mmCIF file of C-alpha atoms and ligand atoms in Angstrom:
data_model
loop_
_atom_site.group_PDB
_atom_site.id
_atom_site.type_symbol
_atom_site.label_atom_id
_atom_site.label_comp_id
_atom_site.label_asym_id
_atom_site.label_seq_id
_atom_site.Cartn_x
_atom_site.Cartn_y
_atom_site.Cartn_z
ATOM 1 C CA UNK A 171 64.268 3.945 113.457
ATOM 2 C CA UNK A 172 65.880 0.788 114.186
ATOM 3 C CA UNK A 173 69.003 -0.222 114.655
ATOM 4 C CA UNK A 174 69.387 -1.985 111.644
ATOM 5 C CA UNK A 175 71.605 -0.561 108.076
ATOM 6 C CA UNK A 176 69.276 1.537 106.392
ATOM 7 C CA UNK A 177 67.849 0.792 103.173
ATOM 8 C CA UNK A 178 66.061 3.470 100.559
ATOM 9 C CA UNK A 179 64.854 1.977 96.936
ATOM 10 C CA UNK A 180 63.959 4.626 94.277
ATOM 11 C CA UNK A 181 60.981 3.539 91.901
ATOM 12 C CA UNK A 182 61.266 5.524 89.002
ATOM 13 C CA UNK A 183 57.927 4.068 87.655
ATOM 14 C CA UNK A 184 57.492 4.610 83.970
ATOM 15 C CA UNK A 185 59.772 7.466 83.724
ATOM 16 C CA UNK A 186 63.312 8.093 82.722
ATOM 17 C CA UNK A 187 64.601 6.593 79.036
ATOM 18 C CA UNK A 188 67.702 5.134 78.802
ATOM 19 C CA UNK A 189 69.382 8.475 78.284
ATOM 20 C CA UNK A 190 67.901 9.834 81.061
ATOM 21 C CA UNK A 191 67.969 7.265 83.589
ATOM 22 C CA UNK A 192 71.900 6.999 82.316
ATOM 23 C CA UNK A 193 72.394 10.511 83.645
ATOM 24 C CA UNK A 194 70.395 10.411 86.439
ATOM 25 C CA UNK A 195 72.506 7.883 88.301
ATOM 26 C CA UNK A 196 75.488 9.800 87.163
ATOM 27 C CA UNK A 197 74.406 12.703 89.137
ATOM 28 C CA UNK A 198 73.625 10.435 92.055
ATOM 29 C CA UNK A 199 77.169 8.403 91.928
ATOM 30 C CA UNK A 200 78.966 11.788 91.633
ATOM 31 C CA UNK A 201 77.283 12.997 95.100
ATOM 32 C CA UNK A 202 77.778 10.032 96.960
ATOM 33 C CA UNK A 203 81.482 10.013 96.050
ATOM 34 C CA UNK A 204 81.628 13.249 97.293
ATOM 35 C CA UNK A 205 80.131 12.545 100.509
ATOM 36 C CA UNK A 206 79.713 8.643 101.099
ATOM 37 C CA UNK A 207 76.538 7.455 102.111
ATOM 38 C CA UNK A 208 78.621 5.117 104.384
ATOM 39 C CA UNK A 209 75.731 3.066 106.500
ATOM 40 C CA UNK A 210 72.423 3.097 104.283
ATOM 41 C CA UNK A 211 72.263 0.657 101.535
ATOM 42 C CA UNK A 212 70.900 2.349 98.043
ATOM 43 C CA UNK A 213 69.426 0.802 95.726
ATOM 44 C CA UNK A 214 67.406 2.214 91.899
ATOM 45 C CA UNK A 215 64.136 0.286 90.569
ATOM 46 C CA UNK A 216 64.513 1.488 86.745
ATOM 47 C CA UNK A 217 62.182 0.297 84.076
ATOM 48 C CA UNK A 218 63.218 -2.342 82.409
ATOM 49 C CA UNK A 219 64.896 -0.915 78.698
ATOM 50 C CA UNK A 220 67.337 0.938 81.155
ATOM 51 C CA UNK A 221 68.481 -1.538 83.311
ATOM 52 C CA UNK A 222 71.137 -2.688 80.916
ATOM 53 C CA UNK A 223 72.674 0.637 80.717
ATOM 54 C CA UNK A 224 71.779 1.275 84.384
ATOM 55 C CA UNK A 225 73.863 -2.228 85.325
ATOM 56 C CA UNK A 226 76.808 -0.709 82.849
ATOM 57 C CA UNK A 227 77.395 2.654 84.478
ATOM 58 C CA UNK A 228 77.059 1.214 88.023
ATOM 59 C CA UNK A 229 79.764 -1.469 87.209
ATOM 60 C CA UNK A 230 82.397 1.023 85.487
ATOM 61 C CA UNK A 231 82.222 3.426 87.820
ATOM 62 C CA UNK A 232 81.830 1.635 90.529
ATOM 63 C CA UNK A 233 79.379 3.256 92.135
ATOM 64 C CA UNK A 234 77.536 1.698 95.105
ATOM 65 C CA UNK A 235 73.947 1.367 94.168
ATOM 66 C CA UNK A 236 71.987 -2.037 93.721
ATOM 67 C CA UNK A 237 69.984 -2.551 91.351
ATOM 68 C CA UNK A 238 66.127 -3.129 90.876
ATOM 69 C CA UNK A 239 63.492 -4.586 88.822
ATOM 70 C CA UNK A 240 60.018 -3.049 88.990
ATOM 71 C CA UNK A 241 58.379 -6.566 88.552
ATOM 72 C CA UNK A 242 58.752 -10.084 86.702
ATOM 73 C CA UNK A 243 56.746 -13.104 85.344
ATOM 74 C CA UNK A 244 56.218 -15.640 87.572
ATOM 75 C CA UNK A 245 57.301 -18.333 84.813
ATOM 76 C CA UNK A 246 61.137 -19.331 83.403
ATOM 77 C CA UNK A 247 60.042 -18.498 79.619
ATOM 78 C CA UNK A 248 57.405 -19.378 76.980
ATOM 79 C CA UNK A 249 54.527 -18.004 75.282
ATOM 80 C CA UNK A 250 54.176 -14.800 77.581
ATOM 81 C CA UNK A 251 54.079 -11.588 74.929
ATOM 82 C CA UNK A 252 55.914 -8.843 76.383
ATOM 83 C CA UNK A 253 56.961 -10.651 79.561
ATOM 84 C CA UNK A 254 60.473 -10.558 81.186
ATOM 85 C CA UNK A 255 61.698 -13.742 83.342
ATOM 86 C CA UNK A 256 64.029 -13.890 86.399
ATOM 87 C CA UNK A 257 66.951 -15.002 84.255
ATOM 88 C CA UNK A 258 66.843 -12.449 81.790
ATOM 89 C CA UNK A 259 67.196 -9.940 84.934
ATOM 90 C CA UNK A 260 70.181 -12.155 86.596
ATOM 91 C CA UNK A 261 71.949 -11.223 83.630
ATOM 92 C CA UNK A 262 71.777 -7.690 83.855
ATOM 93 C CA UNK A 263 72.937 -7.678 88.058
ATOM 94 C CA UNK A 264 69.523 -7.392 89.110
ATOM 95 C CA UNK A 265 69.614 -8.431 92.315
ATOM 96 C CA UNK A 266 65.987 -6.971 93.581
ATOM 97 C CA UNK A 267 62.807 -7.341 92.143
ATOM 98 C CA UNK A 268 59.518 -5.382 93.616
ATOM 99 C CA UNK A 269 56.628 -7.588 93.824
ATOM 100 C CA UNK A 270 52.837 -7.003 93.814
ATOM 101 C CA UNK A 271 53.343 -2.978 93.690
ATOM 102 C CA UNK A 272 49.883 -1.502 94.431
ATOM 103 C CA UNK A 273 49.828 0.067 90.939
ATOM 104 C CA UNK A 274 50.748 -3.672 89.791
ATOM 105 C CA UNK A 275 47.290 -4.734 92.179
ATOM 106 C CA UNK A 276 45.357 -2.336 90.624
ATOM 107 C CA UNK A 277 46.107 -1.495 87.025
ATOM 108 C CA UNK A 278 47.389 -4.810 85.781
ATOM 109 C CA UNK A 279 45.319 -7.426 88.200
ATOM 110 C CA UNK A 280 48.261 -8.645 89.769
ATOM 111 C CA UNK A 281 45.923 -11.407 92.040
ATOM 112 C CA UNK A 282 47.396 -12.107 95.422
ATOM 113 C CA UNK A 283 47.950 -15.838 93.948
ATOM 114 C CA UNK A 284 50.231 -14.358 91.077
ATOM 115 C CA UNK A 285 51.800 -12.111 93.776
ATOM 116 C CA UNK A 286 52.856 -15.458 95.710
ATOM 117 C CA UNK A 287 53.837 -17.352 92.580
ATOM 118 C CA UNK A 288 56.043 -14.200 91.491
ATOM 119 C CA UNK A 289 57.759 -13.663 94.817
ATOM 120 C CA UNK A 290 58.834 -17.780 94.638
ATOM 121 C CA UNK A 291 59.988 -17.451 91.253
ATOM 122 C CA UNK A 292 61.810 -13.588 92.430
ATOM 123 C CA UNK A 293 63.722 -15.601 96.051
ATOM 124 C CA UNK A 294 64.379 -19.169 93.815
ATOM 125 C CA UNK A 295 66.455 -16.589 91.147
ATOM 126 C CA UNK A 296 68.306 -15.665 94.214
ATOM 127 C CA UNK A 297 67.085 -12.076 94.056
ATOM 128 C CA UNK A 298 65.448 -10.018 96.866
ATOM 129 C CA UNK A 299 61.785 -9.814 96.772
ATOM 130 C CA UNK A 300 60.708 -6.080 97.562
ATOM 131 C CA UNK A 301 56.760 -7.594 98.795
ATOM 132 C CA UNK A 302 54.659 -3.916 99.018
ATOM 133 C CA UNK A 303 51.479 -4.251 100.629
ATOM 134 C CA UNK A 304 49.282 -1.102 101.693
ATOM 135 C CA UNK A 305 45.617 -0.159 102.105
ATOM 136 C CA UNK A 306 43.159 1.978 100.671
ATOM 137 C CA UNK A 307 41.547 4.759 101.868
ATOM 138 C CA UNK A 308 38.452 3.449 102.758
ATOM 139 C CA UNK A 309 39.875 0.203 104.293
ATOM 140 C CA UNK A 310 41.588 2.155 106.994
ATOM 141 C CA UNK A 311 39.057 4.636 107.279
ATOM 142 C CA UNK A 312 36.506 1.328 108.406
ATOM 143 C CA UNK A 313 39.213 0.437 110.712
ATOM 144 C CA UNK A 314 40.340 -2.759 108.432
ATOM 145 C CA UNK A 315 44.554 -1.966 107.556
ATOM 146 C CA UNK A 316 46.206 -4.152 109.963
ATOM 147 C CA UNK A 317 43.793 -7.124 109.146
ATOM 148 C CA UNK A 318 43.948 -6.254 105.118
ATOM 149 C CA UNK A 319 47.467 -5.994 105.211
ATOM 150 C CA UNK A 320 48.345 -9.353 107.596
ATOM 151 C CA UNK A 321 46.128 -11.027 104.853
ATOM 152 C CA UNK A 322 48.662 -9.554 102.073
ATOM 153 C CA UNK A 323 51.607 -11.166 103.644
ATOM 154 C CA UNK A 324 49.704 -14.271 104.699
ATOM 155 C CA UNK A 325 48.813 -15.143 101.039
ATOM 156 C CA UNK A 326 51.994 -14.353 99.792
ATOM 157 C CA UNK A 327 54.502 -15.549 102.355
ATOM 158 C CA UNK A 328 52.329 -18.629 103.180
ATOM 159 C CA UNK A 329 54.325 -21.920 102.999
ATOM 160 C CA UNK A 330 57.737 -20.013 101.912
ATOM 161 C CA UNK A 331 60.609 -21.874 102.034
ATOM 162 C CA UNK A 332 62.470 -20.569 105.293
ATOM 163 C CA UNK A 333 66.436 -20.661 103.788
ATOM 164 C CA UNK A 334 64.225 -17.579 101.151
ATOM 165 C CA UNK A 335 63.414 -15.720 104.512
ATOM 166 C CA UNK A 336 66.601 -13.875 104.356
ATOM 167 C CA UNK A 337 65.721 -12.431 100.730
ATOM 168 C CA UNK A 338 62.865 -10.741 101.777
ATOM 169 C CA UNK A 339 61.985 -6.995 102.461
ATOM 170 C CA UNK A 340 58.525 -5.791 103.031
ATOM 171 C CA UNK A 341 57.416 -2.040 101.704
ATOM 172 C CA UNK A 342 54.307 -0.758 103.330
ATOM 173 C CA UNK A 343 52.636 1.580 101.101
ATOM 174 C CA UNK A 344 49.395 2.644 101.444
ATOM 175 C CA UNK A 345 47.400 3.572 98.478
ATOM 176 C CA UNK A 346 46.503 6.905 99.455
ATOM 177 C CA UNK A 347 49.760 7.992 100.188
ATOM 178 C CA UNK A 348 51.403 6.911 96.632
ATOM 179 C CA UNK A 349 51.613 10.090 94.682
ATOM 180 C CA UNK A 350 49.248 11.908 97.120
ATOM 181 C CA UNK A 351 51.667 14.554 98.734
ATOM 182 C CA UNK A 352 49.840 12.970 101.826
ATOM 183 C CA UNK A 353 52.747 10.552 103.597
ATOM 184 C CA UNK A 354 51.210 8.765 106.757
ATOM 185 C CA UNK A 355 52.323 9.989 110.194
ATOM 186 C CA UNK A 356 54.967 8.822 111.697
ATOM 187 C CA UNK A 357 52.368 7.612 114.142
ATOM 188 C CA UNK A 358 50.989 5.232 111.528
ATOM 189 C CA UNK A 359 53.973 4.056 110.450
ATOM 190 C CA UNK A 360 55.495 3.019 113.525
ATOM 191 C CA UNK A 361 52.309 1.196 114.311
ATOM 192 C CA UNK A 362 51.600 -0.346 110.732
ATOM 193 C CA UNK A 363 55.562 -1.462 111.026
ATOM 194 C CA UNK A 364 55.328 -2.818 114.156
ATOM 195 C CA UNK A 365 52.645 -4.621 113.177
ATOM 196 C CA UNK A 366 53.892 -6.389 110.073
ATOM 197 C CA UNK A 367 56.826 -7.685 112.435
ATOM 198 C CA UNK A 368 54.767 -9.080 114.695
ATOM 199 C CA UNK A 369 53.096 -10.821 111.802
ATOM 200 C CA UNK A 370 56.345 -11.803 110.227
ATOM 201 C CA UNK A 371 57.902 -12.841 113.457
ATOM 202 C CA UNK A 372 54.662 -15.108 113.783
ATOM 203 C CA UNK A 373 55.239 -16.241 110.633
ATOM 204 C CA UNK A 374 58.961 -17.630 111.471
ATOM 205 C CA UNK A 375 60.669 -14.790 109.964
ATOM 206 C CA UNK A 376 63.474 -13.324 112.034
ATOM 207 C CA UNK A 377 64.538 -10.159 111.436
ATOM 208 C CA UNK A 378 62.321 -8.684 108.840
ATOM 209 C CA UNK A 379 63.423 -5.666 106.894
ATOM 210 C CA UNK A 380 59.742 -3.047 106.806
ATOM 211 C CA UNK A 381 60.600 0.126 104.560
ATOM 212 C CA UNK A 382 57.728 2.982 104.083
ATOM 213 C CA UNK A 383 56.603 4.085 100.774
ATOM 214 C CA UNK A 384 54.187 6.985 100.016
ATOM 215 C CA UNK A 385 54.782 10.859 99.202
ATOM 216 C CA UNK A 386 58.539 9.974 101.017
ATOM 217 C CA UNK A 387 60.409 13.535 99.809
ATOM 218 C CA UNK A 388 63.597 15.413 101.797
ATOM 219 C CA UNK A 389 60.903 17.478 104.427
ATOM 220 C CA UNK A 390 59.564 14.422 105.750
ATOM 221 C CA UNK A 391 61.749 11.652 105.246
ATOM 222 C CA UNK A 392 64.285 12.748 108.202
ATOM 223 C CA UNK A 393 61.264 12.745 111.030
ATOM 224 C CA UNK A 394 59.976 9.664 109.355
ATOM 225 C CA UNK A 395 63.390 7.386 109.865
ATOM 226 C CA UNK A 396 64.032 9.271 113.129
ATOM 227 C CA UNK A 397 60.491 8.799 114.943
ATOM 228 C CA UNK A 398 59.224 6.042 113.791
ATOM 229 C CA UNK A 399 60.843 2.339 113.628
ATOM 230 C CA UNK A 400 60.824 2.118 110.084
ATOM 231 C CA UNK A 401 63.760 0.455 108.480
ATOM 232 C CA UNK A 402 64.209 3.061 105.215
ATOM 233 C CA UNK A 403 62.098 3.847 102.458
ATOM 234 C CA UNK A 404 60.540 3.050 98.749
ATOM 235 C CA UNK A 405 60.694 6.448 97.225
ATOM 236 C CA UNK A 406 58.497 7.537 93.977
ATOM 237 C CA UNK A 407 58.379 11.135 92.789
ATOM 238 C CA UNK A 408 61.652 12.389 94.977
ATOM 239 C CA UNK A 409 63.539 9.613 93.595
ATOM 240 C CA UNK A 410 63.721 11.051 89.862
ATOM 241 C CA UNK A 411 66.155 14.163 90.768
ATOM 242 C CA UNK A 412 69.689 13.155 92.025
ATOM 243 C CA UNK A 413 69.602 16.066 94.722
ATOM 244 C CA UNK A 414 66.051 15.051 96.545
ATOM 245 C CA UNK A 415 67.059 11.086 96.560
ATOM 246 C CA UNK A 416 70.320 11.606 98.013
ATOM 247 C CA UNK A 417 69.091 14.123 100.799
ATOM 248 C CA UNK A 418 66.660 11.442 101.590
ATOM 249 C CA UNK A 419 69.784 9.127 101.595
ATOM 250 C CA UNK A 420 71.668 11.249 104.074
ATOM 251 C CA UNK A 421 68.414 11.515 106.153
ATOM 252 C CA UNK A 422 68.651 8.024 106.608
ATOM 253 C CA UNK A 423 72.328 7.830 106.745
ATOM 254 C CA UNK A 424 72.820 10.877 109.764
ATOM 255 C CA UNK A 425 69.650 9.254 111.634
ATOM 256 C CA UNK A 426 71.862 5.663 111.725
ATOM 257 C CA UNK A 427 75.432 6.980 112.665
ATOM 258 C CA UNK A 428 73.487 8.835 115.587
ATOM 259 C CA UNK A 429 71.619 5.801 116.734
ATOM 260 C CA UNK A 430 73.715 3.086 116.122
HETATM 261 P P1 13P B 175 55.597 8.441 95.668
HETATM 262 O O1 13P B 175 56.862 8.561 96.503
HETATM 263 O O2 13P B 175 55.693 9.197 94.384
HETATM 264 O O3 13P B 175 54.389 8.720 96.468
HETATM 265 O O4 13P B 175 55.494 6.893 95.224
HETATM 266 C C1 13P B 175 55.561 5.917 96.190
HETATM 267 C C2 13P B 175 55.691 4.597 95.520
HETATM 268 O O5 13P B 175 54.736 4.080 94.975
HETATM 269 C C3 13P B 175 57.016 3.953 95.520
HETATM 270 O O6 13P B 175 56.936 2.639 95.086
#
């Protein structure tokens, strides 16, 4: 890991109603007021009918988790059908947005191009940009990830303004690890993060923030942050029960009081 604050994002996906998203980060405030998660920043990507009640419970009670939108139109407002705009989530104390999720890519043909346009709209709102990028199988089996995913950030970083640098984090997730029980190695994730810094840096960003994504649960999560140079996590299926997100949490949190 380095020696940078932690950071661990749950994605519920398209799970959790209001109700239960409501209690879920109940359960999750309660254990973190019992035992602060003092250095890793924590944040919840809910769907977007329970951010509003999300935003409500984290403001009363004060409980100190950001909070996420899943994705976004690229444009202010208009004739989009079923579309949600950057403002809309300002006013709810969304303050990160993920952009270009794989299962965005692939289900919904989210182009690289819209990827781009959203992640402008996401850092011009003045909300963090969560860019995932991440092979397939059979791109890494021919040898092809680090070239596949420098052309990811290329086409979607290209040209950025640099005073949006600071608002963005980059989650690799590879497609075959999503859902898969099969998380990558800590061997390819110190590489594949390594990597997309070097790419970054050569791309005038200065310190940027690389999380893992991909079958992250409470067995691997503390070898991942402690072996490898990875920065925290973008957590699916674990994230959805208070007790497995927040042991993933303290793995992050015990590896960074030791390091630091
Ligand atoms: P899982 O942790 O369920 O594999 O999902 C990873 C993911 O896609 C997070 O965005």
């Amino acid at each position: 890991m380095t020696t940078r604050r932690p950071l661990v994002i749950g994605n519920w996906k398209m799970n959790l109603d209001f109700v239960e998203a409501l209690h879920l980060v109940q359960q999750l405030g309660v254990l973190m007021k019992n035992r602060p998660v003092e250095h890793t920043d924590v944040v919840v990507a809910a769907p977007f009918v329970d951010l509003r009640s999300v935003s409500s419970i984290i403001d009363s009670e004060r409980f100190a988790i950001g909070l996420c939108a899943q994705h976004v139109n690229a444009q202010e407002n208009g004739p989009h059908t079923g579309e949600i705009s950057t403002s809309m989530l300002t006013r709810l104390n969304v303050e990160w947005v993920l952009v270009g999720h794989s299962e965005r890519r692939v289900h919904y043909f989210m182009s690289d191009e819209i990827v781009a346009d959203t992640l402008r709209s996401v850092v011009r709102a003045g909300q963090h940009a969560v860019l995932c990028v991440g092979e397939e199988l059979s791109v890494r089996e021919n040898g092809e990830h680090e070239a596949f995913v420098a052309a990811q950030l290329e086409s979607a970083l290209h040209g950025l303004d640099e005073k949006f640098h600071a608002l963005l984090t980059v989650a690799y997730e590879p497609l075959w690890a999503i859902g898969t029980g099969v998380n990558a190695t800590v061997e390819q994730v110190h590489e594949m993060t390594a990597h997309l810094r070097k790419v970054l840096r050569s791309m005038s960003f200065s310190a940027p923030q690389v999380l893992y994504g991909g079958s992250v649960n409470t067995e691997n999560a503390a070898t991942l942050v402690r072996e490898s140079d990875v920065d925290g996590f973008l957590v699916g299926g674990a994230s959805l029960k208070a007790e497995s997100f927040y042991a993933i949490l303290q793995a992050c949190d015990d590896c960074y009081a030791i390091k630091r």
